[in-house]
Amino acid sequence: MKIALFGNPNTGKTTVFNHLTDSYAYVGNWSGVTVEKKIGKINHSFVSIIDLPGVYSLNPLTKDEAVATHFLLHESFDQTLNILNAAQLKRNLLLTIELLEYGKPTVLVLNMMDIVKKQDMELNPTVLANELHATIFQTDARTNKGMAELKSFLIGEPSSTTSPSFYLDYGEPVEAIIRKGQDLLTTIYQHEVIFARWLMIQFLAGNNMIEKFIATNHYEGLLSLKKDPQALEDAVYAVRLKFIEELLKKATLKEANQKTTALTKKIDHL
Ligand code: GDP
Ligand code: MG
Ligand code: K
């Protein structure tokens, strides 16, 4: 059982990783970059966690960031563990959507709940779990809060009810283009349906690494589908943003108090 750890930079990935894996991390380097490759086991179990460099999106701006996307393109794993800064969900959820579309069963860890509390903000985890088709945990990794629950879930029996079915509808004409590309990728190139859809969305969203992947593999039929790259990129982004804004409206029980937000920002240097 392989779990891949994703998240924006500074969300507490390393802190969570260290709590989950005790001191059993194997340390090496990812090929081509000087970023540490860390794989740890949870309590000597058969469950291993792979720590990946922090990214804001799967469209890499640097070689270090490319490690996460390269991993999704070329390596196999069973489960996604996505750490989020719960006080900045609007920004963090952009990556989450990209990961959910990849189709692995996903655990979302809303970390930094201490900051959420300090800001007098209140979230509804059930709404988030239902809308995102993911398992949600709320943690404060700095003080270990929520870690035991997360740990026992990850080493527990895989539940049959967690089959991923997150699906964001990009509307026409984007969906028609996705369908055409998906057909090519599944029938000619034998990719799995969900991976093909993810690849097409990433391609239309302007992910430079996916563009290279498509060129390298000579998936020429796809190139002609992207007639107006900028418009498609904008359309994908707009749908994601709208989804996040509507989701947060439903999932926020209490808005952050502006005064305490400014204060906690000063204190925590976030
Ligand atoms: P990474 O970049 O995602 O690996 O994040 P780190 O684990 O290095 O954490 C970044 C910073 O946030 C460190 O100073 C941590 O001590 C701190 N941190 C991690 N989790 C929490 C949390 O739940 N609450 C607060 N307030 N700080 C946290
Ligand atoms: Mg880290
Ligand atoms: K901090």
Tab-separated table of C-alpha atoms and ligand atoms in Angstrom:
chain	number	residue	atom	x	y	z
A	1	MET	CA	0.000	0.000	0.000
A	2	LYS	CA	1.615	3.222	-1.230
A	3	ILE	CA	0.365	6.641	-0.157
A	4	ALA	CA	1.574	9.785	-1.942
A	5	LEU	CA	1.778	12.995	0.068
A	6	PHE	CA	0.889	16.202	-1.787
A	7	GLY	CA	0.208	19.791	-0.803
A	8	ASN	CA	1.073	23.448	-1.227
A	9	PRO	CA	4.402	24.524	0.289
A	10	ASN	CA	4.292	25.250	4.039
A	11	THR	CA	1.047	23.434	4.760
A	12	GLY	CA	2.696	21.060	7.246
A	13	LYS	CA	3.534	18.102	4.972
A	14	THR	CA	6.867	17.369	6.592
A	15	THR	CA	5.397	17.779	10.074
A	16	VAL	CA	2.601	15.308	9.244
A	17	PHE	CA	5.031	12.947	7.508
A	18	ASN	CA	7.278	12.872	10.573
A	19	HIS	CA	4.355	12.199	12.913
A	20	LEU	CA	3.036	9.374	10.753
A	21	THR	CA	6.309	7.646	10.037
A	22	ASP	CA	8.260	8.051	13.294
A	23	SER	CA	11.908	7.717	12.284
A	24	TYR	CA	11.642	5.105	9.573
A	25	ALA	CA	12.083	7.462	6.649
A	26	TYR	CA	14.372	6.428	3.843
A	27	VAL	CA	16.170	9.456	2.496
A	28	GLY	CA	17.575	9.754	-0.998
A	29	ASN	CA	17.216	12.180	-3.893
A	30	TRP	CA	14.648	12.453	-6.664
A	31	SER	CA	16.394	11.924	-10.016
A	32	GLY	CA	17.544	15.114	-11.721
A	33	VAL	CA	16.976	17.424	-8.773
A	34	THR	CA	18.496	18.009	-5.349
A	35	VAL	CA	15.176	17.473	-3.593
A	36	GLU	CA	15.131	14.837	-0.866
A	37	LYS	CA	13.107	11.750	-1.605
A	38	LYS	CA	11.568	10.521	1.599
A	39	ILE	CA	9.668	7.305	1.993
A	40	GLY	CA	8.499	6.240	5.406
A	41	LYS	CA	6.518	3.375	6.843
A	42	ILE	CA	3.676	3.810	9.308
A	43	ASN	CA	4.383	1.752	12.442
A	44	HIS	CA	6.357	-0.910	10.572
A	45	SER	CA	3.163	-1.697	8.655
A	46	PHE	CA	2.834	-2.472	4.959
A	47	VAL	CA	1.758	1.136	4.400
A	48	SER	CA	4.418	3.471	3.036
A	49	ILE	CA	4.202	7.218	2.541
A	50	ILE	CA	6.076	9.128	-0.144
A	51	ASP	CA	6.786	12.783	0.594
A	52	LEU	CA	6.638	14.981	-2.527
A	53	PRO	CA	7.856	18.577	-2.977
A	54	GLY	CA	5.216	21.228	-2.259
A	55	VAL	CA	3.400	22.681	-5.278
A	56	TYR	CA	0.582	25.170	-5.829
A	57	SER	CA	-0.526	23.398	-8.994
A	58	LEU	CA	0.550	20.463	-11.153
A	59	ASN	CA	1.850	22.855	-13.819
A	60	PRO	CA	5.445	23.058	-12.628
A	61	LEU	CA	7.367	26.329	-12.638
A	62	THR	CA	10.628	24.776	-11.464
A	63	LYS	CA	12.472	21.447	-11.704
A	64	ASP	CA	11.709	20.774	-8.043
A	65	GLU	CA	7.994	21.309	-8.609
A	66	ALA	CA	8.125	19.001	-11.612
A	67	VAL	CA	8.828	16.064	-9.285
A	68	ALA	CA	5.159	15.864	-8.241
A	69	THR	CA	3.824	15.856	-11.808
A	70	HIS	CA	6.521	13.433	-12.962
A	71	PHE	CA	5.441	11.138	-10.136
A	72	LEU	CA	1.800	11.221	-11.309
A	73	LEU	CA	2.840	10.497	-14.888
A	74	HIS	CA	5.268	7.668	-14.255
A	75	GLU	CA	4.858	6.029	-10.873
A	76	SER	CA	2.107	3.972	-9.352
A	77	PHE	CA	0.516	4.449	-5.950
A	78	ASP	CA	-2.729	3.565	-4.185
A	79	GLN	CA	-3.888	6.594	-2.286
A	80	THR	CA	-3.553	10.372	-2.280
A	81	LEU	CA	-2.860	12.170	0.983
A	82	ASN	CA	-3.315	15.907	0.447
A	83	ILE	CA	-2.335	18.288	3.263
A	84	LEU	CA	-4.094	21.665	3.172
A	85	ASN	CA	-3.750	24.860	5.133
A	86	ALA	CA	-7.312	25.014	6.430
A	87	ALA	CA	-7.024	28.771	6.902
A	88	GLN	CA	-6.348	29.212	3.169
A	89	LEU	CA	-8.641	26.720	1.544
A	90	LYS	CA	-9.494	28.851	-1.468
A	91	ARG	CA	-5.914	28.745	-2.713
A	92	ASN	CA	-5.159	25.203	-1.499
A	93	LEU	CA	-8.184	23.613	-3.170
A	94	LEU	CA	-6.928	24.382	-6.686
A	95	LEU	CA	-4.308	21.650	-6.308
A	96	THR	CA	-6.843	19.409	-4.582
A	97	ILE	CA	-9.107	19.500	-7.650
A	98	GLU	CA	-6.210	18.435	-9.868
A	99	LEU	CA	-5.421	15.561	-7.511
A	100	LEU	CA	-9.049	14.456	-7.184
A	101	GLU	CA	-9.317	14.371	-10.972
A	102	TYR	CA	-6.398	11.944	-11.021
A	103	GLY	CA	-8.865	9.520	-9.488
A	104	LYS	CA	-7.111	7.883	-6.544
A	105	PRO	CA	-8.959	7.490	-3.239
A	106	THR	CA	-8.108	10.686	-1.425
A	107	VAL	CA	-7.653	11.751	2.168
A	108	LEU	CA	-7.754	15.505	2.719
A	109	VAL	CA	-6.043	16.728	5.845
A	110	LEU	CA	-7.235	20.168	6.887
A	111	ASN	CA	-4.161	21.176	8.832
A	112	MET	CA	-3.564	24.397	10.808
A	113	MET	CA	-6.935	24.065	12.502
A	114	ASP	CA	-5.483	26.021	15.432
A	115	ILE	CA	-5.228	29.044	13.142
A	116	VAL	CA	-8.761	28.501	11.856
A	117	LYS	CA	-9.938	28.544	15.461
A	118	LYS	CA	-7.960	31.655	16.313
A	119	GLN	CA	-9.611	33.392	13.389
A	120	ASP	CA	-13.047	32.462	14.739
A	121	MET	CA	-13.668	30.588	11.513
A	122	GLU	CA	-15.739	27.406	11.410
A	123	LEU	CA	-15.796	24.792	8.659
A	124	ASN	CA	-18.232	22.008	7.944
A	125	PRO	CA	-16.125	18.908	7.184
A	126	THR	CA	-19.166	16.856	6.172
A	127	VAL	CA	-20.020	19.224	3.344
A	128	LEU	CA	-16.405	19.137	2.150
A	129	ALA	CA	-16.305	15.338	2.330
A	130	ASN	CA	-19.558	14.951	0.403
A	131	GLU	CA	-18.810	17.499	-2.318
A	132	LEU	CA	-15.209	16.400	-2.832
A	133	HIS	CA	-15.806	12.647	-2.454
A	134	ALA	CA	-12.881	12.433	-0.079
A	135	THR	CA	-12.186	11.503	3.520
A	136	ILE	CA	-11.543	14.571	5.668
A	137	PHE	CA	-9.404	14.953	8.777
A	138	GLN	CA	-8.880	18.128	10.762
A	139	THR	CA	-5.477	18.494	12.391
A	140	ASP	CA	-3.058	20.749	14.172
A	141	ALA	CA	0.141	18.949	13.288
A	142	ARG	CA	2.303	21.217	15.422
A	143	THR	CA	0.670	19.928	18.588
A	144	ASN	CA	-0.189	16.458	17.232
A	145	LYS	CA	-3.948	17.087	17.331
A	146	GLY	CA	-5.852	14.717	15.046
A	147	MET	CA	-2.736	12.731	14.140
A	148	ALA	CA	-3.703	9.512	15.950
A	149	GLU	CA	-7.056	9.387	14.113
A	150	LEU	CA	-5.375	10.009	10.773
A	151	LYS	CA	-2.760	7.374	11.438
A	152	SER	CA	-5.211	4.651	12.397
A	153	PHE	CA	-7.356	5.443	9.353
A	154	LEU	CA	-4.364	5.102	7.020
A	155	ILE	CA	-3.286	1.746	8.407
A	156	GLY	CA	-6.853	0.473	8.742
A	157	GLU	CA	-8.720	-1.754	6.319
A	158	PRO	CA	-9.324	0.070	3.025
A	159	SER	CA	-12.998	0.948	3.100
A	160	SER	CA	-15.156	-0.106	0.185
A	161	THR	CA	-17.157	3.106	0.390
A	162	THR	CA	-14.256	5.382	-0.547
A	163	SER	CA	-14.354	4.716	-4.278
A	164	PRO	CA	-13.487	8.075	-5.835
A	165	SER	CA	-16.110	9.713	-7.985
A	166	PHE	CA	-15.165	13.384	-7.980
A	167	TYR	CA	-16.134	14.888	-11.316
A	168	LEU	CA	-15.972	18.560	-12.207
A	169	ASP	CA	-17.999	19.395	-15.321
A	170	TYR	CA	-16.170	21.984	-17.437
A	171	GLY	CA	-19.189	22.632	-19.657
A	172	GLU	CA	-19.330	22.846	-23.448
A	173	PRO	CA	-17.322	23.258	-25.592
A	174	VAL	CA	-14.517	22.203	-23.228
A	175	GLU	CA	-16.149	18.862	-22.365
A	176	ALA	CA	-16.536	17.994	-26.063
A	177	ILE	CA	-12.808	18.531	-26.570
A	178	ILE	CA	-11.987	16.495	-23.452
A	179	ARG	CA	-14.198	13.651	-24.764
A	180	LYS	CA	-12.480	13.602	-28.160
A	181	GLY	CA	-9.033	13.523	-26.584
A	182	GLN	CA	-10.107	10.940	-24.057
A	183	ASP	CA	-11.396	8.691	-26.868
A	184	LEU	CA	-8.042	8.876	-28.657
A	185	LEU	CA	-6.085	8.219	-25.483
A	186	THR	CA	-8.151	5.198	-24.476
A	187	THR	CA	-8.716	3.542	-27.855
A	188	ILE	CA	-5.401	4.153	-29.629
A	189	TYR	CA	-2.984	4.590	-26.732
A	190	GLN	CA	-4.685	2.239	-24.254
A	191	HIS	CA	-4.762	4.639	-21.330
A	192	GLU	CA	-7.303	4.133	-18.572
A	193	VAL	CA	-10.429	6.294	-18.803
A	194	ILE	CA	-9.832	8.397	-15.682
A	195	PHE	CA	-6.151	8.930	-16.434
A	196	ALA	CA	-7.058	9.936	-20.002
A	197	ARG	CA	-9.554	12.521	-18.748
A	198	TRP	CA	-7.012	13.871	-16.239
A	199	LEU	CA	-4.379	14.090	-18.983
A	200	MET	CA	-6.748	15.971	-21.294
A	201	ILE	CA	-7.782	18.451	-18.594
A	202	GLN	CA	-4.130	19.072	-17.699
A	203	PHE	CA	-3.326	19.494	-21.400
A	204	LEU	CA	-6.125	22.032	-21.898
A	205	ALA	CA	-5.178	23.811	-18.666
A	206	GLY	CA	-1.763	24.544	-20.208
A	207	ASN	CA	0.395	22.240	-18.080
A	208	ASN	CA	3.781	22.521	-19.827
A	209	MET	CA	4.972	19.157	-18.568
A	210	ILE	CA	1.901	17.399	-19.933
A	211	GLU	CA	2.417	19.178	-23.263
A	212	LYS	CA	5.946	17.739	-23.357
A	213	PHE	CA	4.627	14.296	-22.371
A	214	ILE	CA	2.157	14.426	-25.250
A	215	ALA	CA	4.838	15.557	-27.711
A	216	THR	CA	7.331	12.927	-26.522
A	217	ASN	CA	4.771	10.159	-26.896
A	218	HIS	CA	3.710	11.437	-30.331
A	219	TYR	CA	0.057	11.843	-29.381
A	220	GLU	CA	-0.303	14.119	-32.402
A	221	GLY	CA	-4.052	13.741	-32.677
A	222	LEU	CA	-4.421	15.750	-29.495
A	223	LEU	CA	-2.601	18.838	-30.728
A	224	SER	CA	-5.265	19.790	-33.258
A	225	LEU	CA	-7.921	19.697	-30.515
A	226	LYS	CA	-6.380	22.685	-28.756
A	227	LYS	CA	-7.281	25.422	-31.203
A	228	ASP	CA	-7.487	28.362	-28.822
A	229	PRO	CA	-5.075	27.522	-25.974
A	230	GLN	CA	-5.554	30.717	-23.965
A	231	ALA	CA	-9.356	30.549	-24.049
A	232	LEU	CA	-9.310	26.891	-22.980
A	233	GLU	CA	-6.839	27.568	-20.190
A	234	ASP	CA	-8.995	30.439	-18.920
A	235	ALA	CA	-12.150	28.339	-19.148
A	236	VAL	CA	-10.691	25.482	-17.088
A	237	TYR	CA	-9.416	27.893	-14.448
A	238	ALA	CA	-12.722	29.775	-14.258
A	239	VAL	CA	-14.736	26.577	-13.693
A	240	ARG	CA	-12.370	25.438	-10.936
A	241	LEU	CA	-12.488	28.795	-9.195
A	242	LYS	CA	-16.274	28.990	-9.360
A	243	PHE	CA	-16.549	25.473	-7.953
A	244	ILE	CA	-14.236	26.368	-5.045
A	245	GLU	CA	-16.084	29.586	-4.267
A	246	GLU	CA	-19.460	27.848	-4.212
A	247	LEU	CA	-18.074	24.958	-2.174
A	248	LEU	CA	-16.612	27.310	0.438
A	249	LYS	CA	-19.881	29.191	0.670
A	250	LYS	CA	-21.586	25.918	1.578
A	251	ALA	CA	-18.795	24.623	3.816
A	252	THR	CA	-18.051	27.756	5.832
A	253	LEU	CA	-20.229	27.874	8.938
A	254	LYS	CA	-18.529	31.007	10.183
A	255	GLU	CA	-16.356	33.449	8.212
A	256	ALA	CA	-12.911	34.395	9.507
A	257	ASN	CA	-12.927	37.377	11.815
A	258	GLN	CA	-10.834	40.030	10.020
A	259	LYS	CA	-9.301	41.427	13.196
A	260	THR	CA	-8.132	38.083	14.608
A	261	THR	CA	-6.986	37.015	11.133
A	262	ALA	CA	-4.589	39.975	10.927
A	263	LEU	CA	-3.375	39.232	14.438
A	264	THR	CA	-2.714	35.511	13.892
A	265	LYS	CA	-0.927	36.309	10.637
A	266	LYS	CA	1.451	38.552	12.551
A	267	ILE	CA	2.020	35.923	15.215
A	268	ASP	CA	2.495	32.922	12.977
A	269	HIS	CA	4.280	34.628	10.071
A	270	LEU	CA	2.126	32.713	7.627
B	1	GDP	P1	5.754	21.714	4.449
B	1	GDP	O1	6.475	22.798	3.715
B	1	GDP	O2	4.414	21.486	3.867
B	1	GDP	O3	6.548	20.451	4.570
B	1	GDP	O4	5.451	22.284	5.928
B	1	GDP	P2	6.225	22.027	7.300
B	1	GDP	O5	5.846	20.741	7.897
B	1	GDP	O6	7.686	22.287	7.112
B	1	GDP	O7	5.565	23.176	8.184
B	1	GDP	C1	5.701	24.550	7.881
B	1	GDP	C2	5.554	25.357	9.162
B	1	GDP	O8	4.221	25.272	9.665
B	1	GDP	C3	6.460	24.886	10.298
B	1	GDP	O9	6.897	26.025	11.011
B	1	GDP	C4	5.520	24.030	11.149
B	1	GDP	O10	5.919	24.005	12.506
B	1	GDP	C5	4.224	24.775	11.009
B	1	GDP	N1	3.012	23.937	11.166
B	1	GDP	C6	2.792	22.681	10.725
B	1	GDP	N2	1.571	22.255	11.057
B	1	GDP	C7	0.981	23.276	11.742
B	1	GDP	C8	-0.323	23.462	12.340
B	1	GDP	O11	-1.203	22.601	12.307
B	1	GDP	N3	-0.536	24.671	12.930
B	1	GDP	C9	0.394	25.661	12.982
B	1	GDP	N4	0.089	26.803	13.580
B	1	GDP	N5	1.613	25.515	12.399
B	1	GDP	C10	1.898	24.347	11.795
B	2	MG	MG	8.375	19.924	3.613
B	3	K	K	4.645	28.804	11.142
